[in-house]
Short mmCIF file of C-alpha atoms and ligand atoms in Angstrom, two decimals:
data_model
loop_
_atom_site.label_atom_id
_atom_site.label_comp_id
_atom_site.label_asym_id
_atom_site.label_seq_id
_atom_site.Cartn_x
_atom_site.Cartn_y
_atom_site.Cartn_z
CA UNK A 1 5.95 25.05 19.19
CA UNK A 2 7.15 23.88 15.68
CA UNK A 3 8.65 20.56 15.04
CA UNK A 4 12.04 22.09 14.73
CA UNK A 5 11.71 23.98 18.18
CA UNK A 6 10.40 20.29 19.63
CA UNK A 7 13.67 18.48 18.62
CA UNK A 8 15.78 21.44 19.92
CA UNK A 9 14.11 20.77 23.58
CA UNK A 10 15.81 19.21 25.79
CA UNK A 11 13.51 17.07 27.61
CA UNK A 12 13.07 15.56 23.51
CA UNK A 13 16.68 15.23 23.27
CA UNK A 14 16.96 13.32 26.43
CA UNK A 15 14.15 10.95 25.51
CA UNK A 16 16.01 10.17 22.25
CA UNK A 17 19.32 9.65 23.92
CA UNK A 18 17.53 7.18 26.47
CA UNK A 19 15.94 5.43 23.48
CA UNK A 20 19.48 5.26 21.45
CA UNK A 21 20.66 2.47 23.92
CA UNK A 22 18.19 0.04 22.43
CA UNK A 23 19.60 0.22 18.76
CA UNK A 24 17.45 -0.89 16.06
CA UNK A 25 13.72 -2.09 16.35
CA UNK A 26 13.50 -6.04 15.30
CA UNK A 27 11.33 -4.85 12.09
CA UNK A 28 13.60 -2.61 11.24
CA UNK A 29 16.46 -5.21 11.99
CA UNK A 30 14.73 -7.24 9.89
CA UNK A 31 13.69 -5.33 7.20
CA UNK A 32 17.42 -3.67 6.94
CA UNK A 33 18.81 -7.24 6.59
CA UNK A 34 16.83 -8.00 3.93
CA UNK A 35 16.97 -4.98 1.65
CA UNK A 36 20.14 -3.38 2.45
CA UNK A 37 23.14 -5.01 1.21
CA UNK A 38 25.60 -5.95 3.83
CA UNK A 39 28.68 -3.42 4.09
CA UNK A 40 26.68 -0.60 2.25
CA UNK A 41 26.93 3.13 2.76
CA UNK A 42 23.79 4.37 4.55
CA UNK A 43 21.76 7.81 4.82
CA UNK A 44 20.25 7.71 8.04
CA UNK A 45 17.47 10.49 7.50
CA UNK A 46 16.79 12.32 10.60
CA UNK A 47 19.02 10.01 12.74
CA UNK A 48 18.30 12.14 16.18
CA UNK A 49 20.99 11.08 18.66
CA UNK A 50 21.91 8.06 16.66
CA UNK A 51 19.65 4.72 17.87
CA UNK A 52 19.28 3.80 14.02
CA UNK A 53 23.00 4.96 13.21
CA UNK A 54 24.33 2.61 16.23
CA UNK A 55 22.07 -0.20 15.23
CA UNK A 56 23.39 -0.07 11.54
CA UNK A 57 26.95 0.17 12.49
CA UNK A 58 26.70 -3.07 14.74
CA UNK A 59 25.50 -4.83 11.77
CA UNK A 60 28.28 -3.78 9.80
CA UNK A 61 27.01 -0.68 7.60
CA UNK A 62 28.73 2.13 6.89
CA UNK A 63 26.65 5.38 7.62
CA UNK A 64 25.79 9.08 7.56
CA UNK A 65 23.57 10.51 10.13
CA UNK A 66 21.94 13.44 9.17
CA UNK A 67 19.31 15.83 11.38
CA UNK A 68 18.11 19.24 11.39
CA UNK A 69 18.23 19.55 14.97
CA UNK A 70 21.68 20.53 15.65
CA UNK A 71 21.16 19.65 19.47
CA UNK A 72 20.36 16.20 18.37
CA UNK A 73 23.36 16.00 16.43
CA UNK A 74 25.94 17.03 19.22
CA UNK A 75 24.29 14.16 21.28
CA UNK A 76 24.92 11.91 18.61
CA UNK A 77 28.41 12.75 18.36
CA UNK A 78 29.02 12.27 21.97
CA UNK A 79 27.74 8.79 21.59
CA UNK A 80 29.26 7.77 18.20
CA UNK A 81 32.25 9.87 18.16
CA UNK A 82 33.80 7.62 15.53
CA UNK A 83 30.51 8.33 12.92
CA UNK A 84 29.74 10.79 10.24
CA UNK A 85 27.11 13.20 11.30
CA UNK A 86 25.99 16.53 10.04
CA UNK A 87 22.99 19.09 10.54
CA UNK A 88 20.99 19.12 7.24
CA UNK A 89 17.78 19.68 6.53
CA UNK A 90 16.18 16.71 4.34
CA UNK A 91 14.58 19.24 1.85
CA UNK A 92 18.17 20.58 0.81
CA UNK A 93 20.47 17.81 1.60
CA UNK A 94 24.19 18.65 0.83
CA UNK A 95 25.40 15.40 -0.60
CA UNK A 96 26.23 14.90 -4.38
CA UNK A 97 24.04 12.93 -6.71
CA UNK A 98 24.08 9.10 -6.07
CA UNK A 99 26.23 9.38 -2.73
CA UNK A 100 24.74 6.43 -0.99
CA UNK A 101 23.74 2.61 -1.60
CA UNK A 102 20.48 2.91 0.68
CA UNK A 103 18.30 5.49 2.99
CA UNK A 104 16.27 4.96 5.87
CA UNK A 105 14.19 7.64 7.45
CA UNK A 106 12.92 5.70 10.69
CA UNK A 107 10.12 6.40 13.02
CA UNK A 108 7.54 7.78 10.66
CA UNK A 109 10.24 10.76 10.47
CA UNK A 110 8.80 11.63 6.55
CA UNK A 111 5.61 12.49 7.81
CA UNK A 112 6.97 15.13 10.28
CA UNK A 113 7.63 16.99 7.13
CA UNK A 114 4.64 19.73 7.20
CA UNK A 115 3.10 19.30 3.61
CA UNK A 116 2.38 17.04 0.91
CA UNK A 117 4.62 19.29 -1.52
CA UNK A 118 7.23 19.03 0.96
CA UNK A 119 7.13 15.37 1.41
CA UNK A 120 7.67 14.96 -2.17
CA UNK A 121 10.45 17.28 -2.30
CA UNK A 122 12.17 15.36 0.74
CA UNK A 123 11.37 12.02 -1.47
CA UNK A 124 12.93 13.59 -4.56
CA UNK A 125 15.89 14.66 -2.30
CA UNK A 126 16.65 11.33 -0.41
CA UNK A 127 16.30 9.53 -3.86
CA UNK A 128 18.63 11.29 -5.73
CA UNK A 129 21.54 11.15 -3.07
CA UNK A 130 20.90 7.24 -3.92
CA UNK A 131 22.19 5.57 -6.30
CA UNK A 132 19.91 3.91 -9.14
CA UNK A 133 19.78 0.50 -7.72
CA UNK A 134 19.44 1.68 -3.98
CA UNK A 135 16.46 1.68 -1.74
CA UNK A 136 14.71 3.82 0.69
CA UNK A 137 12.80 2.47 3.76
CA UNK A 138 10.73 4.56 5.99
CA UNK A 139 7.71 3.95 7.97
CA UNK A 140 4.16 6.23 8.07
CA UNK A 141 0.73 6.01 10.55
CA UNK A 142 -2.19 5.61 8.36
CA UNK A 143 -5.89 6.37 8.50
CA UNK A 144 -7.12 3.83 6.83
CA UNK A 145 -8.33 1.32 10.05
CA UNK A 146 -8.94 4.46 12.38
CA UNK A 147 -11.71 6.56 10.58
CA UNK A 148 -14.50 4.68 12.67
CA UNK A 149 -13.21 5.16 15.71
CA UNK A 150 -14.05 7.98 17.86
CA UNK A 151 -10.87 10.33 17.84
CA UNK A 152 -11.55 10.53 13.62
CA UNK A 153 -14.89 9.96 13.43
CA UNK A 154 -15.14 13.36 15.39
CA UNK A 155 -12.80 15.16 13.09
CA UNK A 156 -14.78 13.87 9.83
CA UNK A 157 -17.83 15.13 11.33
CA UNK A 158 -16.19 18.55 11.74
CA UNK A 159 -16.22 18.86 7.74
CA UNK A 160 -20.09 18.22 7.82
CA UNK A 161 -19.99 15.67 5.33
CA UNK A 162 -19.06 11.92 4.44
CA UNK A 163 -15.65 10.86 4.20
CA UNK A 164 -16.35 10.18 0.57
CA UNK A 165 -16.95 13.49 -0.48
CA UNK A 166 -14.01 14.78 0.90
CA UNK A 167 -11.67 16.78 -1.79
CA UNK A 168 -8.00 15.51 -1.99
CA UNK A 169 -7.21 18.68 -0.12
CA UNK A 170 -10.05 17.94 2.77
CA UNK A 171 -8.21 14.55 3.04
CA UNK A 172 -4.48 15.86 3.37
CA UNK A 173 -6.02 18.25 5.99
CA UNK A 174 -7.80 15.55 7.97
CA UNK A 175 -4.52 13.75 8.64
CA UNK A 176 -2.60 16.85 9.75
CA UNK A 177 -2.52 15.53 13.70
CA UNK A 178 -0.87 17.50 16.39
CA UNK A 179 0.40 15.03 19.09
CA UNK A 180 0.49 17.12 22.33
CA UNK A 181 3.37 15.25 24.53
CA UNK A 182 2.53 17.36 27.62
CA UNK A 183 4.55 20.97 27.00
CA UNK A 184 5.87 19.59 23.80
CA UNK A 185 3.96 19.19 20.72
CA UNK A 186 4.74 17.72 17.36
CA UNK A 187 2.89 17.78 13.86
CA UNK A 188 2.64 14.57 12.43
CA UNK A 189 0.75 13.85 9.03
CA UNK A 190 -1.35 10.75 9.28
CA UNK A 191 -2.07 9.80 5.45
CA UNK A 192 -4.08 7.13 4.03
CA UNK A 193 -2.34 4.30 2.30
CA UNK A 194 -3.23 5.89 -0.85
CA UNK A 195 -1.91 9.10 -0.20
CA UNK A 196 1.56 7.39 -0.15
CA UNK A 197 0.82 5.40 -2.95
CA UNK A 198 0.44 8.47 -5.14
CA UNK A 199 3.68 10.15 -3.50
CA UNK A 200 6.04 6.81 -4.57
CA UNK A 201 4.52 7.04 -7.92
CA UNK A 202 4.93 11.08 -8.07
CA UNK A 203 8.58 10.73 -7.03
CA UNK A 204 9.24 8.28 -9.90
CA UNK A 205 9.53 5.44 -7.38
CA UNK A 206 8.30 1.94 -6.91
CA UNK A 207 7.44 0.02 -4.48
CA UNK A 208 9.80 -2.91 -3.49
CA UNK A 209 7.71 -4.02 -0.24
CA UNK A 210 4.69 -2.52 1.92
CA UNK A 211 2.73 -3.81 4.78
CA UNK A 212 1.30 -3.01 8.04
CA UNK A 213 4.17 -3.68 10.69
CA UNK A 214 1.40 -5.39 13.32
CA UNK A 215 0.74 -7.50 11.04
CA UNK A 216 4.19 -8.49 9.92
CA UNK A 217 5.49 -8.48 13.21
CA UNK A 218 2.85 -10.35 15.17
CA UNK A 219 5.01 -9.97 18.18
CA UNK A 220 5.03 -5.97 17.90
CA UNK A 221 2.23 -4.24 19.54
CA UNK A 222 0.98 -0.78 19.19
CA UNK A 223 1.54 1.52 22.04
CA UNK A 224 -1.31 3.89 20.84
CA UNK A 225 -2.89 4.16 17.79
CA UNK A 226 -0.34 6.52 16.06
CA UNK A 227 1.86 3.99 16.73
CA UNK A 228 -0.09 1.09 14.45
CA UNK A 229 2.12 2.18 11.21
CA UNK A 230 3.16 1.28 7.63
CA UNK A 231 6.51 -0.09 6.37
CA UNK A 232 7.50 1.00 3.09
CA UNK A 233 10.68 -0.22 0.94
CA UNK A 234 10.79 1.89 -2.41
CA UNK A 235 13.51 2.05 -5.27
CA UNK A 236 14.15 4.42 -8.37
CA UNK A 237 11.37 3.79 -11.26
CA UNK A 238 12.13 2.64 -14.33
CA UNK A 239 13.86 5.84 -16.61
C1 LIG B 301 10.46 10.41 15.22
S1 LIG B 301 12.17 11.11 15.82
C2 LIG B 301 13.30 9.68 15.19
C3 LIG B 301 14.69 9.84 15.42
C4 LIG B 301 15.47 8.60 15.56
N1 LIG B 301 15.99 8.24 13.72
C5 LIG B 301 15.16 7.18 16.15
O1 LIG B 301 14.35 6.59 15.59
O2 LIG B 301 15.10 7.34 17.25
C6 LIG B 301 12.49 12.23 13.83
C7 LIG B 301 13.64 13.26 13.80
O3 LIG B 301 13.86 13.51 12.66
C8 LIG B 301 14.17 14.98 12.86
N2 LIG B 301 13.98 15.88 11.60
C9 LIG B 301 12.53 15.84 11.38
N3 LIG B 301 12.39 16.53 10.26
C10 LIG B 301 13.73 16.67 9.81
C11 LIG B 301 14.13 17.49 8.74
N4 LIG B 301 13.54 18.25 7.86
N5 LIG B 301 15.25 17.82 8.45
C12 LIG B 301 15.85 16.47 8.78
N6 LIG B 301 15.62 15.88 9.79
C13 LIG B 301 14.67 15.97 10.58
C14 LIG B 301 14.15 14.93 13.87
O4 LIG B 301 14.59 16.22 14.31
C15 LIG B 301 14.01 14.43 14.74
O5 LIG B 301 15.39 13.92 15.60
#
């Protein structure tokens, strides 16, 4: 099952529909309130059934939600009928340059994009439609504090050498993770923090804010290893 098939599956849609009632998580609310100017026009990338869209609207933002799963978008429209939604792939956004004040790709969504070059393409598409002084907020899981654990230790051992001897390609491969939730599976890339720094620099962006969610928001807990994630806010770099 590829990621799009998984996000078209009724079981997945039902889960996100259930989650949508909760609106923004506390850390999302806090980052948005700090970095998205009040009343901004926000692109909600990978909006699913509209959890973040609902939260953004209730904080007074104007929002356009996009998702490549038409079933997610149908549910989002049912949940929030007076909101702009469209079926779009982040790799080829159908908006002119500078259409939005800010953008969000929540819940580690950018790491669902399958290869490094496609993640770079997704970043550049998002930044193309965000105006020059706007910001993009996203989260990623990260590998740095996991490589000494049993699970990642076993994965490293399969390469037959020390982590320090890994090529850049092997490091990318190490982080390509299939999470298996019963019948449904998702491919999620788990990067080292340095990989995201590289991706941000190669997208001609600058970091406005970064940090481990569990350190920044001590009331948060990780449900599992992948949930121990990082918060990123970036803006356009200087021309
Ligand atoms: C982890 S879910 C998050 C859903 C919602 N934003 C939330 O936080 O509850 C990721 C969403 O991103 C969408 N997605 C993944 N890859 C995408 C792509 N290439 N283009 C557009 N949407 C994508 C999926 O269909 C899914 O709805």
